[in-house]
mmCIF file of C-alpha atoms in Angstrom:
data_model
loop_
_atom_site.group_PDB
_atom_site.id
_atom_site.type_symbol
_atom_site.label_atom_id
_atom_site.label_comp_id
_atom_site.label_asym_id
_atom_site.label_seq_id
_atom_site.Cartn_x
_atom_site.Cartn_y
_atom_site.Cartn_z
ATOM 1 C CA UNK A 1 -4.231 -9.475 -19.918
ATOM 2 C CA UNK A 2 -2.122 -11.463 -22.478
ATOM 3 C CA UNK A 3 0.334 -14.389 -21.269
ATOM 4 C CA UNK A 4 1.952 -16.286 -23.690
ATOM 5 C CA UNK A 5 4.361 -19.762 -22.000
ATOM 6 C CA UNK A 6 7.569 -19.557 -21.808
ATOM 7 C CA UNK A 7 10.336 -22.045 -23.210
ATOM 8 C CA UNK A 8 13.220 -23.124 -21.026
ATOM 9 C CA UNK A 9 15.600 -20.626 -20.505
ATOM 10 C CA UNK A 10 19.600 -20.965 -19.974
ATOM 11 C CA UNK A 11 20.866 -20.253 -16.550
ATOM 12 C CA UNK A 12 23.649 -17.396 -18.468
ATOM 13 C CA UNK A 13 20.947 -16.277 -20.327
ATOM 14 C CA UNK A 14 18.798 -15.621 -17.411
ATOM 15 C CA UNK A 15 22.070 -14.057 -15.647
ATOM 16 C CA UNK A 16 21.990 -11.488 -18.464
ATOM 17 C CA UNK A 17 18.446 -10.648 -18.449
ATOM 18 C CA UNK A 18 18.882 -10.016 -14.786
ATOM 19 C CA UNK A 19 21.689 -7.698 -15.215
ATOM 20 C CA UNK A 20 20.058 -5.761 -17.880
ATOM 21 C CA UNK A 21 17.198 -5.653 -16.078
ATOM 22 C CA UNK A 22 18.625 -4.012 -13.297
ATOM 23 C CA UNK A 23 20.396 -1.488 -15.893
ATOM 24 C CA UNK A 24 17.208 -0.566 -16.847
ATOM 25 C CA UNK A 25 15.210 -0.731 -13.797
ATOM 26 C CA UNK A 26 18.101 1.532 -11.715
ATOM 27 C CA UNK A 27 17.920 4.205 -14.763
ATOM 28 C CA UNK A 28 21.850 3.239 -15.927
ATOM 29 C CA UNK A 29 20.291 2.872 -19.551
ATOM 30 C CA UNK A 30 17.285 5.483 -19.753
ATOM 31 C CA UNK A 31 13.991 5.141 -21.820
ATOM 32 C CA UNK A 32 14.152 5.307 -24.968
ATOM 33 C CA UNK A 33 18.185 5.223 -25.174
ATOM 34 C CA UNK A 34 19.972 2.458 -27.412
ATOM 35 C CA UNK A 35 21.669 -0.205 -25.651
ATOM 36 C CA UNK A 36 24.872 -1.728 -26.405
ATOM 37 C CA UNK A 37 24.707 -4.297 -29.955
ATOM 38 C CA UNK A 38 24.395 -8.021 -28.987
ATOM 39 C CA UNK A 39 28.011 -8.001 -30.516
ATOM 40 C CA UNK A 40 29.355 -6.153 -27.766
ATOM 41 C CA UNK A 41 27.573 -7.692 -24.726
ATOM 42 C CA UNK A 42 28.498 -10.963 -25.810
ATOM 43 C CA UNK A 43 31.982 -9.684 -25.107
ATOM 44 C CA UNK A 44 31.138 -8.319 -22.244
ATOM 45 C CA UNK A 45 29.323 -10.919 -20.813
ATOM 46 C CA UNK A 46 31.694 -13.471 -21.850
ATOM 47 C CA UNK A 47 28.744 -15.461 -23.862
ATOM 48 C CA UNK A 48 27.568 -16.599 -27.472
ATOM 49 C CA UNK A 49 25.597 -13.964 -29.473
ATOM 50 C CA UNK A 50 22.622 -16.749 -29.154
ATOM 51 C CA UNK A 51 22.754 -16.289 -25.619
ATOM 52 C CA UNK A 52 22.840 -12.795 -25.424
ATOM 53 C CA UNK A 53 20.109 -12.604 -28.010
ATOM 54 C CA UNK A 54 17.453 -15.297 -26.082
ATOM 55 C CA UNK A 55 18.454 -12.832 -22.760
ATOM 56 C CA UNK A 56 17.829 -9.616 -24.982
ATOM 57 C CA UNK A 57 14.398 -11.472 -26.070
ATOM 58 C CA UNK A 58 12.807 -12.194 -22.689
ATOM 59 C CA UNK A 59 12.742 -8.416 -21.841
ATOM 60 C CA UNK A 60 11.196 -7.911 -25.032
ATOM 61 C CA UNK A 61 8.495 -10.055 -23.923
ATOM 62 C CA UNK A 62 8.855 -8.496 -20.811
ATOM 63 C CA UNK A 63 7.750 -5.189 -22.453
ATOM 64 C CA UNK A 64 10.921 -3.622 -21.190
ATOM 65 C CA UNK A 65 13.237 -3.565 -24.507
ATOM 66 C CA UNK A 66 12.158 -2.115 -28.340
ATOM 67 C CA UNK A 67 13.974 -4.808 -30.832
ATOM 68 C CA UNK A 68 14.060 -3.391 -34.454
ATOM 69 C CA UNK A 69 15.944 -5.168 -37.245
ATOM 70 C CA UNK A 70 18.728 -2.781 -38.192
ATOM 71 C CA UNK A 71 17.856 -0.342 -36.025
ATOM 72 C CA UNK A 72 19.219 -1.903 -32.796
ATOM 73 C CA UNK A 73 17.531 -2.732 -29.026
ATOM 74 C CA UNK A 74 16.313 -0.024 -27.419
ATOM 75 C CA UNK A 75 14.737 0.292 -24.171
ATOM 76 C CA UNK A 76 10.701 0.910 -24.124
ATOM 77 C CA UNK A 77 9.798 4.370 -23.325
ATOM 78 C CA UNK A 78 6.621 4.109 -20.328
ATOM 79 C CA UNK A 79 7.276 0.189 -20.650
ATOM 80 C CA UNK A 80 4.282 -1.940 -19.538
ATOM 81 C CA UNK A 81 4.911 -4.681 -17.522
ATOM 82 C CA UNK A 82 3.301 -8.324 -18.606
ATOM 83 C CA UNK A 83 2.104 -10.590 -15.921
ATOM 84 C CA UNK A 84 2.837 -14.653 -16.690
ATOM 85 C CA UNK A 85 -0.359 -15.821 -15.535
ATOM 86 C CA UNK A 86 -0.643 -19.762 -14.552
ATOM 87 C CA UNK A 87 -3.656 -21.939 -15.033
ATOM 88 C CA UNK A 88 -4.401 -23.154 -12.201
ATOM 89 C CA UNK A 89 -6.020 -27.001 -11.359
ATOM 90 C CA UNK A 90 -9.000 -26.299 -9.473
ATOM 91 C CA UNK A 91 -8.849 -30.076 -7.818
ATOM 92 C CA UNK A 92 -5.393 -29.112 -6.320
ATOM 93 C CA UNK A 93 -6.805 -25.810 -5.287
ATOM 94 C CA UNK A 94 -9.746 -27.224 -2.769
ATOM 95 C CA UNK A 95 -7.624 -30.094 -2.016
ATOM 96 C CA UNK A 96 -4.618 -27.600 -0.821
ATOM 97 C CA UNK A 97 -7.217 -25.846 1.342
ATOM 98 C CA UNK A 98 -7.505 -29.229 3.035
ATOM 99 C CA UNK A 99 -11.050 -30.055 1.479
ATOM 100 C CA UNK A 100 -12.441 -33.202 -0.204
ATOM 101 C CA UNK A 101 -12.439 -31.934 -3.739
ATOM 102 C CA UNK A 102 -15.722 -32.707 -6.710
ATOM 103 C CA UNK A 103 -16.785 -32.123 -9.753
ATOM 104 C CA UNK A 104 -20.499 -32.241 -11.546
ATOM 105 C CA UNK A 105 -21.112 -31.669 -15.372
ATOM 106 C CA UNK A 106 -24.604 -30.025 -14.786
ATOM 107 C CA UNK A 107 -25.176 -29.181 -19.005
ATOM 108 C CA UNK A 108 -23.958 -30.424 -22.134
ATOM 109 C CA UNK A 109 -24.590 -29.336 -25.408
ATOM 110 C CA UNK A 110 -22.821 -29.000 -28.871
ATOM 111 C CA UNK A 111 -24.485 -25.351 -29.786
ATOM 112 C CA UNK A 112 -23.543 -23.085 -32.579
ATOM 113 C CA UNK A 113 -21.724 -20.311 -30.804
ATOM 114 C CA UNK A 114 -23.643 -16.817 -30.081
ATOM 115 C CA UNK A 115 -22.018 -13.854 -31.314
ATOM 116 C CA UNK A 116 -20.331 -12.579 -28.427
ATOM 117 C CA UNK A 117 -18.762 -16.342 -27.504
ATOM 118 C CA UNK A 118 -17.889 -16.052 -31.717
ATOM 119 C CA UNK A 119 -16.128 -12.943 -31.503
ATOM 120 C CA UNK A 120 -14.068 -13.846 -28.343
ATOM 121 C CA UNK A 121 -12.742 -16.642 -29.999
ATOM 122 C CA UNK A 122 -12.380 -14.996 -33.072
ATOM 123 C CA UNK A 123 -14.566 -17.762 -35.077
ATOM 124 C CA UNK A 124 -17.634 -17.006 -37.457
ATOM 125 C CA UNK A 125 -21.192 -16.364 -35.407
ATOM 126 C CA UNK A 126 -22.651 -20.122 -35.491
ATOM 127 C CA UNK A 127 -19.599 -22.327 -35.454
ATOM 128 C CA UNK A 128 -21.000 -25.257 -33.869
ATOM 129 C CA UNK A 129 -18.491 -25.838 -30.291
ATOM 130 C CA UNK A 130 -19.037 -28.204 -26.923
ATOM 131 C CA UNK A 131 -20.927 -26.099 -24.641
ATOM 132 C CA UNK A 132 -21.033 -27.111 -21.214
ATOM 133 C CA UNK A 133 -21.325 -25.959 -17.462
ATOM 134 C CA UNK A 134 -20.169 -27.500 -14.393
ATOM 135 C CA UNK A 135 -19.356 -27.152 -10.992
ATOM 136 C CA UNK A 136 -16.743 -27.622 -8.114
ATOM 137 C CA UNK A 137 -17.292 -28.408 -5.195
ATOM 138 C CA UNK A 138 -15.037 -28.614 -1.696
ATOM 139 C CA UNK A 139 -16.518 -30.683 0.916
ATOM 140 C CA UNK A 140 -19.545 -30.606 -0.866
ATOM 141 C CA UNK A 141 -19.807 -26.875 -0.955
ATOM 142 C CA UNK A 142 -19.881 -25.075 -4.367
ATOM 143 C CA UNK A 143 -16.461 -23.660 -4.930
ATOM 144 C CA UNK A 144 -17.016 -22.751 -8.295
ATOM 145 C CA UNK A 145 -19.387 -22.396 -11.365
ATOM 146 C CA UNK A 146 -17.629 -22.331 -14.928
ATOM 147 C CA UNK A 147 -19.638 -21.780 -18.124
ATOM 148 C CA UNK A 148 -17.317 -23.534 -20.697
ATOM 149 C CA UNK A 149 -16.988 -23.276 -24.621
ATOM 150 C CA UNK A 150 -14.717 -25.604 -26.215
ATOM 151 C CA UNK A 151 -13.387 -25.327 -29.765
ATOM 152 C CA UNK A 152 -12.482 -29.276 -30.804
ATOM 153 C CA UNK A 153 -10.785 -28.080 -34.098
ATOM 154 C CA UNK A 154 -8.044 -26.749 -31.958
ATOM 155 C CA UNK A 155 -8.122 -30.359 -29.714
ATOM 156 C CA UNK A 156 -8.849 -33.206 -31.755
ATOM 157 C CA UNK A 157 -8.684 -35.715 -28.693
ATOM 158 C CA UNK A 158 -11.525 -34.000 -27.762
ATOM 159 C CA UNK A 159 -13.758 -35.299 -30.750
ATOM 160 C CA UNK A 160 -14.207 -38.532 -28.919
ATOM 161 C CA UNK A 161 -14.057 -37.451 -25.465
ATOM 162 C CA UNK A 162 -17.697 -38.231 -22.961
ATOM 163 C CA UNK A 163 -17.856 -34.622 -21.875
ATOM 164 C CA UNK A 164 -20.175 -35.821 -19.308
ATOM 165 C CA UNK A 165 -17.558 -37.359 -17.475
ATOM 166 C CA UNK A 166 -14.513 -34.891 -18.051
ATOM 167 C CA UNK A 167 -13.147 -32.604 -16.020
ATOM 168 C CA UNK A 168 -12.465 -30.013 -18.822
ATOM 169 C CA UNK A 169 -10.387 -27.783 -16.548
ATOM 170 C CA UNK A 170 -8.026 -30.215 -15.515
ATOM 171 C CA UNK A 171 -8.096 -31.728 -18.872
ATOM 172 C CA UNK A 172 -7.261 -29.007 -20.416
ATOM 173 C CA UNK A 173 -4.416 -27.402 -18.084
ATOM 174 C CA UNK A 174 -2.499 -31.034 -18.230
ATOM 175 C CA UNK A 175 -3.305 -32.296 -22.274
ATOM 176 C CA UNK A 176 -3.381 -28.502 -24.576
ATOM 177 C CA UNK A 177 -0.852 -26.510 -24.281
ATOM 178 C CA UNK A 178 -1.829 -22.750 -24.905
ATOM 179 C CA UNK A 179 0.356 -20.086 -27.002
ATOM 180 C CA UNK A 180 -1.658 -17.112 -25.844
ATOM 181 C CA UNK A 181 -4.143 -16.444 -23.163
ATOM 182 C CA UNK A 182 -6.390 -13.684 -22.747
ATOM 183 C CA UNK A 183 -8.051 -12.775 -18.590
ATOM 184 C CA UNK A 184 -10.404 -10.539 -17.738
ATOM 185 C CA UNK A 185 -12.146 -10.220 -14.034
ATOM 186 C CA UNK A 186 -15.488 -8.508 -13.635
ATOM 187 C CA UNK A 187 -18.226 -8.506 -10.977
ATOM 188 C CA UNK A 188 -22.204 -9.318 -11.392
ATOM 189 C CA UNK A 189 -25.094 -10.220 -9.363
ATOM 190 C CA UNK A 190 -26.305 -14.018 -9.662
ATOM 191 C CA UNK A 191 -28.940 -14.578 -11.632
ATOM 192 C CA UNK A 192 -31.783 -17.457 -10.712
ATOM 193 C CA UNK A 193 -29.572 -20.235 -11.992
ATOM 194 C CA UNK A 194 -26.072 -19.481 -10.365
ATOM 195 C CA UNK A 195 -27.651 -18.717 -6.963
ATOM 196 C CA UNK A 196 -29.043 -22.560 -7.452
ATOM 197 C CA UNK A 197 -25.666 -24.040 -8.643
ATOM 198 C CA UNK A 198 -23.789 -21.760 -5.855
ATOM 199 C CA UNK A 199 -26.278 -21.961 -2.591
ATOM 200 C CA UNK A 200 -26.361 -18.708 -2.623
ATOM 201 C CA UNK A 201 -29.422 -15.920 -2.814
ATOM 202 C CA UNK A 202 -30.341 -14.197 -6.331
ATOM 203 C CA UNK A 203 -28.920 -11.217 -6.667
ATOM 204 C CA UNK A 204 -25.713 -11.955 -4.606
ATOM 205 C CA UNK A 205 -22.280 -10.034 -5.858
ATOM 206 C CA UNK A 206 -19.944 -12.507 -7.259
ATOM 207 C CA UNK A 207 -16.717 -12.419 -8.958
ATOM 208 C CA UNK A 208 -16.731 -12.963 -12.397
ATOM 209 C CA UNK A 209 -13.167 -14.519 -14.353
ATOM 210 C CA UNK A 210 -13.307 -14.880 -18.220
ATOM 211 C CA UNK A 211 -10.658 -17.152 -19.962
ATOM 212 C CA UNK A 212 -9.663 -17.574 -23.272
ATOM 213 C CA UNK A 213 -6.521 -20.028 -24.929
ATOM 214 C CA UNK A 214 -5.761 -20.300 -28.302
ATOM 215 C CA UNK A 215 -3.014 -22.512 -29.954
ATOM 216 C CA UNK A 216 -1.516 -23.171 -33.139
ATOM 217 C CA UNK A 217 -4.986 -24.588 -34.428
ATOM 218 C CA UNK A 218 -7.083 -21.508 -33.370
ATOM 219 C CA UNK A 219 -8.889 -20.869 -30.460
ATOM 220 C CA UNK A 220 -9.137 -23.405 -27.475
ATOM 221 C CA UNK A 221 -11.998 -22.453 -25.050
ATOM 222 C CA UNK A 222 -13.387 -19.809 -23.240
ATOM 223 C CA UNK A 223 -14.672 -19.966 -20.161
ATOM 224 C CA UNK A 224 -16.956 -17.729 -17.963
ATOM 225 C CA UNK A 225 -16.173 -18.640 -13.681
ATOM 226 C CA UNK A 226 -18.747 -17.199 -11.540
ATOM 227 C CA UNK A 227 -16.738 -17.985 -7.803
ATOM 228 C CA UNK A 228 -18.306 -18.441 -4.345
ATOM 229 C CA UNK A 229 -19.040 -15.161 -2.480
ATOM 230 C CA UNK A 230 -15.983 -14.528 -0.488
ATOM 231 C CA UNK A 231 -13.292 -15.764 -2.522
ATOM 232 C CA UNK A 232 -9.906 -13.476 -2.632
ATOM 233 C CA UNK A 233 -7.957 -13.484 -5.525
ATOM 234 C CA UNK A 234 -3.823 -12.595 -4.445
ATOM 235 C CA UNK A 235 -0.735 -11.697 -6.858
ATOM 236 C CA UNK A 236 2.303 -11.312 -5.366
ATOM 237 C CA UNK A 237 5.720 -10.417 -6.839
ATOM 238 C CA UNK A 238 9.325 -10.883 -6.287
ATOM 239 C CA UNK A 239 11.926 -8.030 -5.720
ATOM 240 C CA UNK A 240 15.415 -7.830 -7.194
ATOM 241 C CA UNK A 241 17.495 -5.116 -6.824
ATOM 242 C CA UNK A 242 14.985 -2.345 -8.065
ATOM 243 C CA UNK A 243 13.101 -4.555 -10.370
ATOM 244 C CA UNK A 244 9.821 -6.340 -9.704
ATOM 245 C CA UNK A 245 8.414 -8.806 -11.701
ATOM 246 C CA UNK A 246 4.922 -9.717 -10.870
ATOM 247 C CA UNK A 247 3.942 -13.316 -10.609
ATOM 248 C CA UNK A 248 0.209 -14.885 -10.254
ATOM 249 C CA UNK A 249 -0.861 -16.379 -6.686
ATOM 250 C CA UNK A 250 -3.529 -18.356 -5.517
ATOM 251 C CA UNK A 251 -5.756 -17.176 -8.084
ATOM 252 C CA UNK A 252 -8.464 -19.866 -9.278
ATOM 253 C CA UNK A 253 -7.733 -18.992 -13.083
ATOM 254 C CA UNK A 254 -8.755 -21.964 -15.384
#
């Protein structure tokens, strides 16, 4: 899954995206069929071409619309929808769930990265990068285990940041903004050490998140989040007219 932040958006061109949205959705323009030029809707629509172009643009991202310089805006034949996916604060997450919220850096190394942490990030097998592990807790119960690489080329405040004492994820979420994200959710047993961190028994089925951000710099961090046995992971999605856009829910994503 790839999410990329988006910039503010006006309230017309937000209007228009919704309208041609609903062309699209409600079959009035048809897969693969060329829509009107951003000339004419901005007659239409009573707006500046620069609107009508930023509107035009957000169901590109949205998967839903083919832009081709000179060969006009089409709309995507089998279009696939992209998910916005929000990185969520693990603090407020325990503390919404009415729980006294903490945090333990259990390891902390700077280690040359292992191929498959290399090739993730898309760096060169070695490149030395903070590696550390820590945990979350919720009334003093493990809530979560994360397994955290950190790339400081992309973060320079990081250079002279006591990793010890950080909170990465919040840190992180509030301090580097990301350009692109990649999520992917697995399940695996625990091994010896994540039973320990989690209270839980070796061997136990847990649900597995991996998280990687990249910026303008290169690659942020990765992360590996091994969460409690029993936690429920929700999307949820919001209806208009025909169209529905899906939006992440309470999803501990970090």
């Amino acid at each position: 899954m790839i999410d990329k932040p988006l910039g503010s958006t006006s309230p017309k061109a937000q209007n228009i995206a919704n309208e041609v949205r609903r062309r699209i959705v409600e079959r009035e323009w048809r897969q693969g069929e060329r829509i009107p030029d951003e000339a004419d809707l901005a007659i239409e629509f009573d707006a500046a071409r620069a609107t009508v172009n930023k509107a035009l643009q957000l169901l590109a991202d949205e998967g839903l619309l083919e832009r081709r310089r000179r060969a006009g805006t089409r709309v995507t034949i089998n279009p696939v929808r992209k998910a916005t996916v929000t990185i969520s604060i693990v603090r407020e997450q325990v503390e919404q769930a009415g729980r006294v919220y903490g945090h333990r850096v259990v390891a902390l190394r700077h280690s040359p990265a292992p191929p498959a942490i290399a090739a993730r990030l898309g760096l060169s097998p070695g490149k030395v990068l903070v590696h550390m592990r820590a945990v979350h807790y919720g009334d003093g119960q493990p809530f979560q285990l994360e397994d955290r690489w950190i790339n400081t080329d992309s973060v320079p405040e990081l250079k002279t940041f006591d990793f010890w004492q950080l909170n990465a994820n919040e840190w992180l979420v509030q301090n580097a903004p990301y350009l692109g994200a990649e999520l992917t959710f697995s399940a695996a047993n625990a091994d010896a050490r994540e039973a320990r961190l989690l209270q839980t028994q070796p061997g136990q089925a847990l649900l597995i998140m991996h998280r990687t951000t990249w910026n303008d710099l290169g690659p942020i961090t990765t992360v590996r989040v091994a969460c409690q046995p029993g936690h429920l992971i929700s999307t949820e999605g919001i209806y208009h007219r025909g169209s529905w856009t899906p939006e992440e829910g309470l999803a501990p994503v970090v």
